[in-house]
Amino acid sequence: MTDDVTRYSPEWLKLREGADAAARATELLDPLRAFLSTVTGTVVIRDLGCGTGSMGRWLAPRLDGPQYWVLHDHDPNLLHWAVAGTPRAAADGSRVAVTTERGDIARLTMDGLSGTSLVTASALLDLLTREELDGLAAACAWAGCPALLALSVAGRVELTPADPLDAEIAAAFNAHQRRVEHDGRALLGPDAVAVASEAFVRHGLTVRVESSPWRLGPDESALTAQWLRGWVHAACEQRPELAARAEAYLARRLAECEAGELRVVVHHSDLLALPPMAGMS
């Protein structure tokens, strides 16, 4: 999606939650659990850009022990929904508590991570700059806490059946994701995972990256249609000269979607960064 109103709307976040849950890289859970098993007492988890709380709903029931979730977002409405939907029990029945902090997650400081056991985020890295990612990596290293950063766009999309305009729309969309904002912030888009990996390694953490693609078929037609609209709109925003051809392209693709004929793989990556003492499995 291309604007804050749409990208962060509860309706869009609810629509994508099932696909997100199916895509998340479960291979990263064992090394994460191994690290968190060394934490004494309650595990404190900060979920950056929590949205409606989908990360907490997915992860909290998959971890043992008492948990204290701190949900970060700039939107009080999203924070309300996130708190309401956070599970209250861990995998072993331990208590899960939750609180919120409203504000700009890009300004999170080292002191802000003091006492934190884990930092999480979903679909966030592409919206950060190189400097913001380096700051996050430095803060995690200083606090000695891991980071689980999920569902970052990878810049690759596969549509079946193929269409001659697929590659051109994809390239324009990727360029849009790497845009420079009005305030001068240069977004990383599909480069974010590579930049984040380099930053965490540079600050002494060990990084593991796993694929976490959406696989959308007839059962996900509502999500596919909404994703298509946002994907094509962003491409045309980046390259207005595409508009006439893109309008016809979108109409074809939406018709295929409605007919149950379209399948889409939207590639993402999940990244786990662990402090040195945790090791990797």
Coordinates of C-alpha atoms in Angstrom, one line a residue:
M1 CA 0.0 0.0 0.0
T2 CA 1.2 3.5 -0.7
D3 CA -0.1 5.9 1.9
D4 CA -0.3 5.9 5.7
V5 CA -4.1 6.0 5.8
T6 CA -4.3 2.8 3.7
R7 CA -1.1 1.0 4.8
Y8 CA -1.9 1.3 8.5
S9 CA -5.7 1.0 8.4
P10 CA -7.1 -1.7 10.7
E11 CA -9.0 -3.1 7.7
W12 CA -5.9 -3.7 5.7
L13 CA -4.0 -5.0 8.6
K14 CA -6.8 -7.5 9.4
L15 CA -7.0 -8.5 5.8
R16 CA -3.3 -9.4 5.6
E17 CA -2.9 -11.0 9.1
G18 CA -3.8 -14.6 7.9
A19 CA -1.3 -14.4 5.1
D20 CA 1.3 -12.9 7.4
A21 CA 0.9 -15.7 9.9
A22 CA 1.2 -18.4 7.3
A23 CA 4.3 -16.7 5.9
R24 CA 6.3 -16.1 9.1
A25 CA 9.5 -18.1 9.2
T26 CA 9.1 -20.7 12.0
E27 CA 12.7 -21.8 11.4
L28 CA 13.7 -18.8 13.5
L29 CA 11.7 -19.8 16.6
D30 CA 14.1 -22.4 18.0
P31 CA 17.2 -20.2 18.1
L32 CA 15.1 -17.4 19.5
R33 CA 13.6 -19.7 22.2
A34 CA 17.1 -20.9 23.1
F35 CA 18.2 -17.3 23.7
L36 CA 15.2 -16.3 25.6
S37 CA 15.5 -19.4 27.9
T38 CA 18.6 -17.7 29.4
V39 CA 16.5 -14.7 30.5
T40 CA 15.8 -14.6 34.2
G41 CA 12.2 -13.7 35.1
T42 CA 9.8 -12.0 32.7
V43 CA 10.7 -11.6 29.1
V44 CA 10.2 -8.0 28.0
I45 CA 9.3 -7.7 24.3
R46 CA 9.0 -4.4 22.5
D47 CA 7.0 -4.6 19.3
L48 CA 7.9 -1.7 17.0
G49 CA 5.1 -0.4 14.7
C50 CA 2.8 -3.0 16.2
G51 CA -0.3 -2.0 14.2
T52 CA -3.2 -4.1 15.4
G53 CA -0.8 -6.5 17.2
S54 CA -0.5 -9.4 14.8
M55 CA 3.1 -10.1 15.9
G56 CA 2.0 -10.5 19.5
R57 CA -1.0 -12.7 18.6
W58 CA 1.4 -15.0 16.6
L59 CA 4.5 -15.0 18.8
A60 CA 3.3 -14.8 22.4
P61 CA 1.6 -18.3 22.3
R62 CA 4.7 -19.8 20.8
L63 CA 7.1 -18.7 23.6
D64 CA 7.3 -20.2 27.1
G65 CA 7.5 -18.2 30.4
P66 CA 6.0 -14.9 31.6
Q67 CA 6.0 -12.1 29.0
Y68 CA 5.6 -8.3 29.2
W69 CA 4.8 -6.8 25.8
V70 CA 5.4 -3.1 25.1
L71 CA 3.5 -2.1 22.0
H72 CA 4.9 0.9 20.1
D73 CA 2.9 2.8 17.5
H74 CA 2.0 6.4 16.6
D75 CA -1.7 5.6 16.1
P76 CA -3.7 5.4 19.3
N77 CA -6.5 3.6 17.5
L78 CA -4.2 0.8 16.4
L79 CA -2.7 0.6 19.9
H80 CA -6.3 0.1 21.3
W81 CA -6.9 -2.8 18.9
A82 CA -3.5 -4.3 19.6
V83 CA -4.0 -4.4 23.4
A84 CA -7.4 -5.9 23.0
G85 CA -6.1 -8.7 20.8
T86 CA -2.9 -9.6 22.6
P87 CA -3.1 -13.1 24.1
R88 CA -2.9 -13.3 27.9
A89 CA -1.2 -16.7 28.1
A90 CA 2.2 -18.0 26.9
A91 CA 2.7 -21.5 25.4
D92 CA 3.2 -23.0 28.9
G93 CA 0.3 -21.0 30.4
S94 CA 2.4 -18.3 31.9
R95 CA 1.0 -14.8 32.1
V96 CA 1.3 -12.4 29.2
A97 CA 0.9 -8.7 30.2
V98 CA 0.8 -5.8 27.8
T99 CA 1.2 -2.0 27.8
T100 CA 1.6 0.7 25.1
E101 CA 4.0 3.5 24.2
R102 CA 2.9 6.0 21.6
G103 CA 5.5 7.7 19.5
D104 CA 8.0 7.7 16.7
I105 CA 9.8 4.3 16.7
A106 CA 12.6 5.6 14.5
R107 CA 13.6 7.7 17.5
L108 CA 14.0 4.8 19.8
T109 CA 17.2 5.3 21.8
M110 CA 19.7 2.9 23.5
D111 CA 18.2 4.0 26.9
G112 CA 14.8 3.1 25.5
L113 CA 15.8 -0.5 25.1
S114 CA 17.2 -0.8 28.7
G115 CA 15.8 -4.0 30.2
T116 CA 14.4 -5.3 26.9
S117 CA 14.7 -9.0 26.2
L118 CA 13.5 -8.9 22.6
V119 CA 12.7 -6.4 19.8
T120 CA 10.1 -7.3 17.2
A121 CA 8.6 -5.7 14.2
S122 CA 6.6 -6.7 11.1
A123 CA 6.6 -5.1 7.7
L124 CA 8.6 -2.2 9.0
L125 CA 12.2 -2.3 7.7
D126 CA 11.4 -1.0 4.2
L127 CA 10.1 2.2 5.8
L128 CA 13.4 3.0 7.6
T129 CA 16.5 4.7 6.5
R130 CA 20.1 3.4 6.6
E131 CA 20.8 5.7 9.6
E132 CA 17.7 4.5 11.5
L133 CA 18.5 0.9 10.9
D134 CA 22.0 1.4 12.1
G135 CA 20.7 3.1 15.2
L136 CA 18.4 0.2 15.9
A137 CA 21.2 -2.3 15.5
A138 CA 23.4 -0.3 17.8
A139 CA 20.7 -0.1 20.4
C140 CA 20.1 -3.8 20.4
A141 CA 23.8 -4.5 20.7
W142 CA 24.0 -2.1 23.6
A143 CA 21.0 -3.7 25.3
G144 CA 22.2 -7.2 24.6
C145 CA 18.8 -8.1 23.1
P146 CA 17.9 -10.0 19.9
A147 CA 15.7 -8.6 17.2
L148 CA 13.1 -10.5 15.2
L149 CA 12.2 -8.4 12.2
A150 CA 9.6 -10.1 10.0
L151 CA 7.9 -9.8 6.6
S152 CA 10.2 -7.2 5.0
V153 CA 9.6 -6.8 1.3
A154 CA 12.2 -8.6 -0.9
G155 CA 11.5 -6.8 -4.2
R156 CA 10.3 -10.0 -6.0
V157 CA 6.8 -10.9 -7.0
E158 CA 5.6 -13.9 -9.1
L159 CA 2.2 -13.8 -10.8
T160 CA 0.6 -16.8 -12.5
P161 CA -0.4 -16.6 -15.3
A162 CA 2.3 -14.1 -16.4
D163 CA 1.6 -10.8 -18.1
P164 CA 4.0 -8.8 -20.3
L165 CA 3.6 -5.8 -18.0
D166 CA 4.5 -7.7 -14.8
A167 CA 8.2 -6.8 -14.8
E168 CA 7.7 -3.2 -15.6
I169 CA 5.1 -2.7 -12.8
A170 CA 7.4 -4.5 -10.4
A171 CA 10.4 -2.4 -11.2
A172 CA 8.4 0.8 -10.8
F173 CA 7.0 -0.4 -7.5
N174 CA 10.5 -1.2 -6.2
A175 CA 11.7 2.2 -7.2
H176 CA 8.8 3.7 -5.3
Q177 CA 9.8 1.7 -2.2
R178 CA 13.3 3.3 -2.4
R179 CA 11.9 6.8 -2.7
V180 CA 13.2 9.9 -0.9
E181 CA 10.4 11.3 1.3
H182 CA 9.5 15.0 1.4
D183 CA 11.5 15.3 4.7
G184 CA 14.6 14.0 2.9
R185 CA 14.4 10.5 4.4
A186 CA 15.7 7.9 1.9
L187 CA 13.7 4.8 2.4
L188 CA 15.4 1.4 1.9
G189 CA 12.5 -0.6 0.4
P190 CA 13.7 -4.0 -0.8
D191 CA 17.3 -3.2 0.2
A192 CA 16.4 -3.1 3.9
V193 CA 17.1 -6.7 4.8
A194 CA 20.6 -6.6 3.4
V195 CA 21.3 -3.2 5.0
A196 CA 19.9 -4.5 8.3
S197 CA 22.0 -7.6 8.2
E198 CA 25.2 -5.6 7.6
A199 CA 24.3 -3.3 10.4
F200 CA 23.6 -6.0 13.0
V201 CA 26.8 -7.9 12.1
R202 CA 28.8 -4.7 12.2
H203 CA 27.5 -4.2 15.8
G204 CA 28.5 -7.7 16.8
L205 CA 25.3 -9.7 16.5
T206 CA 24.8 -12.9 14.5
V207 CA 22.2 -12.7 11.8
R208 CA 20.0 -15.4 10.2
V209 CA 17.6 -14.6 7.4
E210 CA 14.7 -16.9 6.2
S211 CA 12.2 -16.5 3.4
S212 CA 8.6 -15.6 4.4
P213 CA 6.6 -15.3 1.2
W214 CA 2.9 -14.7 0.9
R215 CA 1.4 -17.4 -1.3
L216 CA -2.0 -16.1 -2.5
G217 CA -4.5 -18.1 -4.4
P218 CA -8.3 -18.2 -4.8
D219 CA -8.9 -18.4 -1.0
E220 CA -7.1 -15.1 -0.5
S221 CA -8.7 -13.2 -3.4
A222 CA -9.8 -10.3 -1.3
L223 CA -6.2 -9.7 -0.1
T224 CA -4.8 -10.3 -3.6
A225 CA -7.2 -7.7 -5.1
Q226 CA -6.4 -5.1 -2.4
W227 CA -2.6 -5.8 -2.8
L228 CA -2.9 -5.5 -6.6
R229 CA -4.5 -2.1 -6.3
G230 CA -1.8 -0.8 -4.0
W231 CA 1.0 -2.3 -6.0
V232 CA -0.1 -0.8 -9.3
H233 CA -1.0 2.5 -7.7
A234 CA 2.5 2.8 -6.3
A235 CA 4.1 1.9 -9.6
C236 CA 2.1 4.6 -11.4
E237 CA 2.9 7.1 -8.6
Q238 CA 6.6 6.5 -9.4
R239 CA 6.1 6.4 -13.1
P240 CA 3.0 8.4 -14.2
E241 CA 3.6 7.5 -17.8
L242 CA 2.5 3.9 -17.0
A243 CA -1.0 5.0 -16.0
A244 CA -2.9 4.2 -19.2
R245 CA -1.4 0.8 -19.7
A246 CA -1.5 0.1 -15.9
E247 CA -5.3 0.8 -15.8
A248 CA -6.0 -1.9 -18.3
Y249 CA -3.4 -4.2 -16.7
L250 CA -5.1 -3.8 -13.3
A251 CA -8.6 -4.5 -14.8
R252 CA -7.2 -7.8 -16.3
R253 CA -5.6 -8.9 -13.1
L254 CA -8.6 -8.1 -11.0
A255 CA -10.9 -10.1 -13.4
E256 CA -8.5 -13.0 -13.1
C257 CA -8.5 -12.7 -9.3
E258 CA -12.3 -12.7 -9.2
A259 CA -12.4 -15.7 -11.4
G260 CA -10.0 -17.6 -9.1
E261 CA -7.4 -17.9 -11.9
L262 CA -4.7 -15.7 -10.4
R263 CA -1.9 -16.9 -8.1
V264 CA 0.6 -14.5 -6.6
V265 CA 3.8 -15.0 -4.6
V266 CA 4.9 -11.9 -2.8
H267 CA 8.4 -12.5 -1.4
H268 CA 9.4 -11.3 2.0
S269 CA 12.2 -12.0 4.4
D270 CA 12.4 -12.6 8.2
L271 CA 15.5 -11.6 10.0
L272 CA 16.7 -12.8 13.4
A273 CA 19.7 -11.0 15.0
L274 CA 21.2 -12.6 18.2
P275 CA 23.8 -11.2 20.6
P276 CA 27.1 -13.2 20.6
M277 CA 26.4 -15.3 23.7
A278 CA 23.3 -16.9 22.2
G279 CA 24.9 -18.6 19.2
M280 CA 22.9 -20.0 16.4
S281 CA 21.4 -23.4 15.7

